[in-house]
Amino acid sequence: MSEPVALVPEAPPVATFEEQIAELVNIERASCTGSGCPAPPLKLIALLTGVADEHSGSMALYDYFSHCDFVTGLGAFERMIAAGYVYYFAGENIAAGNSTPAATMAQWMGSAAHRANILSTGFRELGVGYFRQNGDLSNLDLDTNSDCDCSDAGESCSYIGLTHYWTQVFGMRNSVYPLVIADEKHQTATGAVDLYVYGPASAVEMRFSNDRVNWSGWQSFANDAAWSLGGGNGLRTVFSEVRNATTVYRACDRIWRTGAGGTELFVDGFDCDGAAAWSVIDP
């Protein structure tokens, strides 16, 4: 196993619109009321974000608004599977017109069906896509029943042109149990963070590490845990292991830390952002 390397810390980049939407989703889930609330945070993963970004771009470039891709003919769930996301439960929200994450989230939360997706306890993972189209704002095909056809009753094949296109993709995979740092906030000014740990119903114990070398002791499994990030500024990673009698489930998450000073500890030999998991066998 490779040893961590100390580097000059990077300054946190500005949170993308996709990252801002993920934060807002988890704020809504943490503050909701009613059945299933408050709901646990969702983990933003690159695989689903790629699916969502592709769909937002496709809608903009090919002038349509639909859950069905007018170019490939694939629906939301077919696009997820084609990308390699084998889900047990999944959903999708789309929006267009608003120019900010906050306005788009308000639009979704004002719709019962979209709000239900955002607050559903059946999901663990999230992808977000955004595309801004400054030119070619021709009329678009409005397909409200997602059959890749804008000519049905009540639809329009000559809807107004739009500039901003948004997609949320939600999912849950069997045997994939994410780790979420600080409700998926982009950055933190403190090293003390809250973790949300997903695990199977049979989970017995869990432990954590900042570098995959030094681990906490095994402790009884619980969804919520307090943790201290590695020292220094920069992009910090937390690794988790959850185990039952037969299996160890591994996950990881990252967050930018500011205000600590010192060097950043870079841990190589794994892909955390892509799969939100890591292997005990280094490449």
CSV table of C-alpha atoms in Angstrom, one decimal:
chain,number,residue,atom,x,y,z
A,1,MET,CA,0.0,0.0,0.0
A,2,SER,CA,1.4,3.4,-1.0
A,3,GLU,CA,2.2,5.9,1.7
A,4,PRO,CA,0.4,9.3,1.9
A,5,VAL,CA,2.4,12.2,0.4
A,6,ALA,CA,2.5,15.7,1.9
A,7,LEU,CA,1.8,18.4,-0.7
A,8,VAL,CA,1.3,22.2,-0.7
A,9,PRO,CA,-2.5,22.5,-0.2
A,10,GLU,CA,-4.7,23.6,-3.1
A,11,ALA,CA,-7.3,26.4,-2.5
A,12,PRO,CA,-10.8,25.1,-2.8
A,13,PRO,CA,-12.3,25.8,-6.3
A,14,VAL,CA,-15.7,27.5,-6.5
A,15,ALA,CA,-18.5,25.0,-6.0
A,16,THR,CA,-20.0,24.0,-9.3
A,17,PHE,CA,-23.7,24.3,-10.0
A,18,GLU,CA,-23.9,20.6,-9.7
A,19,GLU,CA,-22.3,20.6,-6.3
A,20,GLN,CA,-24.5,23.5,-5.1
A,21,ILE,CA,-27.6,21.5,-6.1
A,22,ALA,CA,-26.4,18.5,-4.2
A,23,GLU,CA,-25.9,20.7,-1.1
A,24,LEU,CA,-29.4,22.1,-1.5
A,25,VAL,CA,-30.9,18.7,-1.9
A,26,ASN,CA,-29.5,17.5,1.4
A,27,ILE,CA,-30.6,20.7,3.1
A,28,GLU,CA,-34.1,20.0,2.0
A,29,ARG,CA,-33.8,16.4,3.1
A,30,ALA,CA,-32.5,17.4,6.6
A,31,SER,CA,-35.2,20.0,7.2
A,32,CYS,CA,-38.3,18.2,5.8
A,33,THR,CA,-41.2,17.1,7.9
A,34,GLY,CA,-43.7,14.3,7.5
A,35,SER,CA,-43.2,10.6,6.8
A,36,GLY,CA,-39.6,9.6,6.3
A,37,CYS,CA,-38.3,13.0,7.5
A,38,PRO,CA,-35.7,14.1,8.1
A,39,ALA,CA,-34.3,12.0,5.3
A,40,PRO,CA,-30.6,10.9,5.2
A,41,PRO,CA,-28.2,12.8,2.9
A,42,LEU,CA,-27.5,11.6,-0.7
A,43,LYS,CA,-24.0,11.1,-2.0
A,44,LEU,CA,-23.1,13.0,-5.2
A,45,ILE,CA,-21.3,10.5,-7.4
A,46,ALA,CA,-19.5,11.1,-10.7
A,47,LEU,CA,-21.1,8.2,-12.5
A,48,LEU,CA,-24.7,9.6,-12.1
A,49,THR,CA,-23.5,13.2,-12.6
A,50,GLY,CA,-22.1,12.1,-16.0
A,51,VAL,CA,-25.5,10.7,-16.9
A,52,ALA,CA,-27.2,13.9,-15.8
A,53,ASP,CA,-24.8,16.2,-17.5
A,54,GLU,CA,-25.1,14.3,-20.8
A,55,HIS,CA,-28.9,14.6,-20.7
A,56,SER,CA,-28.9,18.4,-19.9
A,57,GLY,CA,-26.5,18.9,-22.8
A,58,SER,CA,-28.5,16.8,-25.2
A,59,MET,CA,-31.7,18.6,-24.4
A,60,ALA,CA,-30.0,22.0,-25.0
A,61,LEU,CA,-28.1,21.0,-28.2
A,62,TYR,CA,-31.0,19.1,-29.8
A,63,ASP,CA,-33.8,21.5,-28.8
A,64,TYR,CA,-36.1,19.3,-26.7
A,65,PHE,CA,-37.4,19.0,-23.1
A,66,SER,CA,-38.1,15.4,-22.1
A,67,HIS,CA,-37.1,12.5,-19.9
A,68,CYS,CA,-36.6,10.6,-23.2
A,69,ASP,CA,-33.5,11.3,-25.1
A,70,PHE,CA,-34.7,12.4,-28.6
A,71,VAL,CA,-31.3,11.4,-30.1
A,72,THR,CA,-31.0,7.9,-28.8
A,73,GLY,CA,-34.6,7.1,-27.9
A,74,LEU,CA,-33.5,6.0,-24.4
A,75,GLY,CA,-35.5,6.9,-21.3
A,76,ALA,CA,-34.0,7.9,-18.0
A,77,PHE,CA,-33.6,4.5,-16.6
A,78,GLU,CA,-32.2,3.0,-19.8
A,79,ARG,CA,-29.6,5.8,-19.9
A,80,MET,CA,-28.5,5.0,-16.3
A,81,ILE,CA,-28.1,1.3,-17.2
A,82,ALA,CA,-26.2,2.1,-20.4
A,83,ALA,CA,-23.8,4.1,-18.3
A,84,GLY,CA,-23.1,1.2,-16.0
A,85,TYR,CA,-25.3,2.2,-13.1
A,86,VAL,CA,-27.3,-1.0,-12.2
A,87,TYR,CA,-29.9,0.4,-9.9
A,88,TYR,CA,-32.5,-1.2,-7.6
A,89,PHE,CA,-34.5,2.0,-7.4
A,90,ALA,CA,-34.1,5.2,-9.5
A,91,GLY,CA,-35.7,8.5,-10.4
A,92,GLU,CA,-35.1,11.6,-12.5
A,93,ASN,CA,-36.0,15.3,-12.3
A,94,ILE,CA,-35.5,17.8,-15.2
A,95,ALA,CA,-36.0,21.5,-15.3
A,96,ALA,CA,-35.2,24.4,-17.7
A,97,GLY,CA,-35.3,28.2,-17.7
A,98,ASN,CA,-33.9,29.2,-14.3
A,99,SER,CA,-30.3,30.4,-14.2
A,100,THR,CA,-29.4,29.5,-10.6
A,101,PRO,CA,-29.3,26.4,-8.4
A,102,ALA,CA,-31.5,28.0,-5.8
A,103,ALA,CA,-34.2,29.0,-8.3
A,104,THR,CA,-34.2,25.6,-9.9
A,105,MET,CA,-34.5,23.8,-6.5
A,106,ALA,CA,-37.4,26.1,-5.6
A,107,GLN,CA,-39.1,25.1,-8.9
A,108,TRP,CA,-38.6,21.4,-8.2
A,109,MET,CA,-39.7,21.7,-4.5
A,110,GLY,CA,-42.9,23.4,-5.7
A,111,SER,CA,-43.9,20.4,-7.7
A,112,ALA,CA,-45.2,17.4,-5.7
A,113,ALA,CA,-43.7,14.8,-8.0
A,114,HIS,CA,-40.3,16.4,-8.1
A,115,ARG,CA,-40.3,17.1,-4.4
A,116,ALA,CA,-41.1,13.4,-3.8
A,117,ASN,CA,-37.9,12.4,-5.6
A,118,ILE,CA,-35.8,14.9,-3.8
A,119,LEU,CA,-37.1,13.7,-0.4
A,120,SER,CA,-37.4,10.0,-1.1
A,121,THR,CA,-35.7,7.6,1.4
A,122,GLY,CA,-35.5,5.0,-1.4
A,123,PHE,CA,-32.4,6.7,-2.8
A,124,ARG,CA,-28.8,6.8,-1.6
A,125,GLU,CA,-26.9,8.4,-4.5
A,126,LEU,CA,-27.4,11.5,-6.7
A,127,GLY,CA,-26.2,12.9,-10.0
A,128,VAL,CA,-26.7,16.5,-11.2
A,129,GLY,CA,-26.3,17.9,-14.6
A,130,TYR,CA,-26.4,21.5,-15.9
A,131,PHE,CA,-25.9,23.0,-19.4
A,132,ARG,CA,-26.0,26.6,-20.4
A,133,GLN,CA,-26.7,27.4,-24.0
A,134,ASN,CA,-26.1,31.0,-25.0
A,135,GLY,CA,-26.8,30.6,-28.7
A,136,ASP,CA,-29.1,28.5,-31.0
A,137,LEU,CA,-32.1,29.3,-28.8
A,138,SER,CA,-34.6,28.0,-31.4
A,139,ASN,CA,-37.9,26.7,-30.3
A,140,LEU,CA,-37.8,23.3,-28.6
A,141,ASP,CA,-39.9,20.2,-28.6
A,142,LEU,CA,-41.9,19.9,-25.4
A,143,ASP,CA,-42.6,16.2,-24.6
A,144,THR,CA,-44.4,16.0,-21.3
A,145,ASN,CA,-45.1,12.2,-21.3
A,146,SER,CA,-41.5,11.2,-22.1
A,147,ASP,CA,-42.2,9.2,-25.3
A,148,CYS,CA,-39.8,11.1,-27.5
A,149,ASP,CA,-42.8,12.6,-29.4
A,150,CYS,CA,-43.9,16.2,-29.0
A,151,SER,CA,-47.0,15.9,-31.1
A,152,ASP,CA,-49.3,14.3,-28.6
A,153,ALA,CA,-52.3,16.2,-27.3
A,154,GLY,CA,-51.4,19.0,-24.9
A,155,GLU,CA,-47.7,19.1,-26.0
A,156,SER,CA,-45.9,21.5,-28.3
A,157,CYS,CA,-43.3,21.0,-31.0
A,158,SER,CA,-42.7,24.7,-31.0
A,159,TYR,CA,-42.1,25.6,-27.4
A,160,ILE,CA,-40.1,28.7,-26.4
A,161,GLY,CA,-36.3,28.5,-26.6
A,162,LEU,CA,-34.5,28.2,-23.2
A,163,THR,CA,-31.0,28.8,-22.0
A,164,HIS,CA,-30.5,26.8,-18.8
A,165,TYR,CA,-31.1,23.0,-18.6
A,166,TRP,CA,-31.0,21.0,-15.4
A,167,THR,CA,-31.2,17.3,-14.6
A,168,GLN,CA,-31.2,15.4,-11.3
A,169,VAL,CA,-30.7,11.6,-11.4
A,170,PHE,CA,-31.4,9.6,-8.2
A,171,GLY,CA,-30.5,6.0,-7.5
A,172,MET,CA,-29.9,3.2,-5.0
A,173,ARG,CA,-27.8,0.1,-5.8
A,174,ASN,CA,-27.9,-3.2,-3.9
A,175,SER,CA,-24.8,-3.8,-1.8
A,176,VAL,CA,-23.5,-0.2,-2.3
A,177,TYR,CA,-23.5,1.8,0.9
A,178,PRO,CA,-22.1,5.3,0.6
A,179,LEU,CA,-20.3,7.5,3.1
A,180,VAL,CA,-21.4,11.2,3.2
A,181,ILE,CA,-19.3,13.9,4.9
A,182,ALA,CA,-21.1,16.9,6.3
A,183,ASP,CA,-24.3,16.4,4.2
A,184,GLU,CA,-22.2,16.7,1.0
A,185,LYS,CA,-21.1,20.3,1.7
A,186,HIS,CA,-18.4,21.6,-0.7
A,187,GLN,CA,-16.1,22.8,2.0
A,188,THR,CA,-15.7,23.1,5.8
A,189,ALA,CA,-13.7,25.5,7.9
A,190,THR,CA,-13.4,23.0,10.7
A,191,GLY,CA,-11.8,19.6,11.0
A,192,ALA,CA,-14.7,18.3,13.1
A,193,VAL,CA,-17.4,16.9,10.8
A,194,ASP,CA,-20.4,14.7,11.0
A,195,LEU,CA,-20.6,11.5,8.9
A,196,TYR,CA,-23.6,9.7,7.6
A,197,VAL,CA,-22.8,6.0,7.1
A,198,TYR,CA,-25.0,3.8,5.0
A,199,GLY,CA,-24.9,0.1,5.7
A,200,PRO,CA,-26.9,-3.1,5.3
A,201,ALA,CA,-29.5,-4.1,8.0
A,202,SER,CA,-27.0,-6.8,9.1
A,203,ALA,CA,-24.2,-4.3,9.7
A,204,VAL,CA,-22.4,-4.9,13.1
A,205,GLU,CA,-19.4,-2.6,13.2
A,206,MET,CA,-17.7,0.3,11.4
A,207,ARG,CA,-14.4,2.1,11.4
A,208,PHE,CA,-12.8,5.1,9.7
A,209,SER,CA,-9.5,6.5,8.4
A,210,ASN,CA,-8.1,9.6,6.8
A,211,ASP,CA,-5.3,7.8,4.9
A,212,ARG,CA,-6.2,4.1,4.7
A,213,VAL,CA,-3.2,3.4,6.9
A,214,ASN,CA,-4.2,4.5,10.4
A,215,TRP,CA,-7.7,3.4,11.3
A,216,SER,CA,-10.0,4.0,14.2
A,217,GLY,CA,-11.0,1.1,16.3
A,218,TRP,CA,-14.0,-0.9,15.3
A,219,GLN,CA,-17.2,0.5,16.9
A,220,SER,CA,-20.8,-0.5,16.8
A,221,PHE,CA,-22.5,0.4,13.6
A,222,ALA,CA,-24.7,3.5,13.5
A,223,ASN,CA,-25.7,5.8,10.7
A,224,ASP,CA,-24.3,8.9,12.4
A,225,ALA,CA,-20.8,9.4,13.5
A,226,ALA,CA,-18.5,12.3,14.5
A,227,TRP,CA,-15.0,12.4,12.9
A,228,SER,CA,-11.9,14.6,12.7
A,229,LEU,CA,-10.5,15.3,9.2
A,230,GLY,CA,-6.8,15.0,8.6
A,231,GLY,CA,-4.7,18.1,9.5
A,232,GLY,CA,-4.0,20.8,7.1
A,233,ASN,CA,-5.9,22.5,4.3
A,234,GLY,CA,-6.9,21.0,1.0
A,235,LEU,CA,-9.1,18.2,-0.3
A,236,ARG,CA,-9.6,15.8,2.5
A,237,THR,CA,-10.7,12.2,2.2
A,238,VAL,CA,-12.4,10.0,4.7
A,239,PHE,CA,-12.5,6.2,4.2
A,240,SER,CA,-15.0,3.9,5.9
A,241,GLU,CA,-15.4,0.2,6.4
A,242,VAL,CA,-18.7,-1.4,7.5
A,243,ARG,CA,-18.9,-5.1,8.3
A,244,ASN,CA,-21.3,-7.8,9.2
A,245,ALA,CA,-20.5,-11.5,9.8
A,246,THR,CA,-19.4,-12.2,6.3
A,247,THR,CA,-18.7,-9.0,4.3
A,248,VAL,CA,-16.8,-5.7,4.6
A,249,TYR,CA,-18.4,-2.8,2.7
A,250,ARG,CA,-16.0,0.1,1.8
A,251,ALA,CA,-16.8,3.7,0.9
A,252,CYS,CA,-15.1,7.1,0.8
A,253,ASP,CA,-16.0,10.7,0.5
A,254,ARG,CA,-14.1,14.0,0.1
A,255,ILE,CA,-14.5,17.6,1.3
A,256,TRP,CA,-12.4,20.7,1.0
A,257,ARG,CA,-11.0,21.9,4.3
A,258,THR,CA,-10.0,25.6,4.9
A,259,GLY,CA,-8.7,27.6,7.8
A,260,ALA,CA,-6.4,24.9,9.2
A,261,GLY,CA,-3.0,25.8,7.7
A,262,GLY,CA,-0.3,23.2,7.1
A,263,THR,CA,0.2,20.7,4.3
A,264,GLU,CA,-2.3,18.6,2.5
A,265,LEU,CA,-2.1,14.8,2.8
A,266,PHE,CA,-2.6,13.3,-0.7
A,267,VAL,CA,-3.6,9.6,-0.8
A,268,ASP,CA,-3.1,8.0,-4.2
A,269,GLY,CA,-3.9,4.6,-5.6
A,270,PHE,CA,-7.7,4.8,-5.5
A,271,ASP,CA,-10.7,6.3,-7.2
A,272,CYS,CA,-13.0,7.9,-4.7
A,273,ASP,CA,-14.9,10.4,-6.8
A,274,GLY,CA,-15.8,8.0,-9.6
A,275,ALA,CA,-17.2,5.1,-7.7
A,276,ALA,CA,-17.4,6.6,-4.2
A,277,ALA,CA,-15.6,3.4,-3.0
A,278,TRP,CA,-12.1,2.0,-2.8
A,279,SER,CA,-10.4,-1.4,-2.9
A,280,VAL,CA,-8.0,-2.9,-0.5
A,281,ILE,CA,-5.9,-4.0,-3.5
A,282,ASP,CA,-3.9,-1.1,-4.9
A,283,PRO,CA,-3.5,-0.8,-8.7
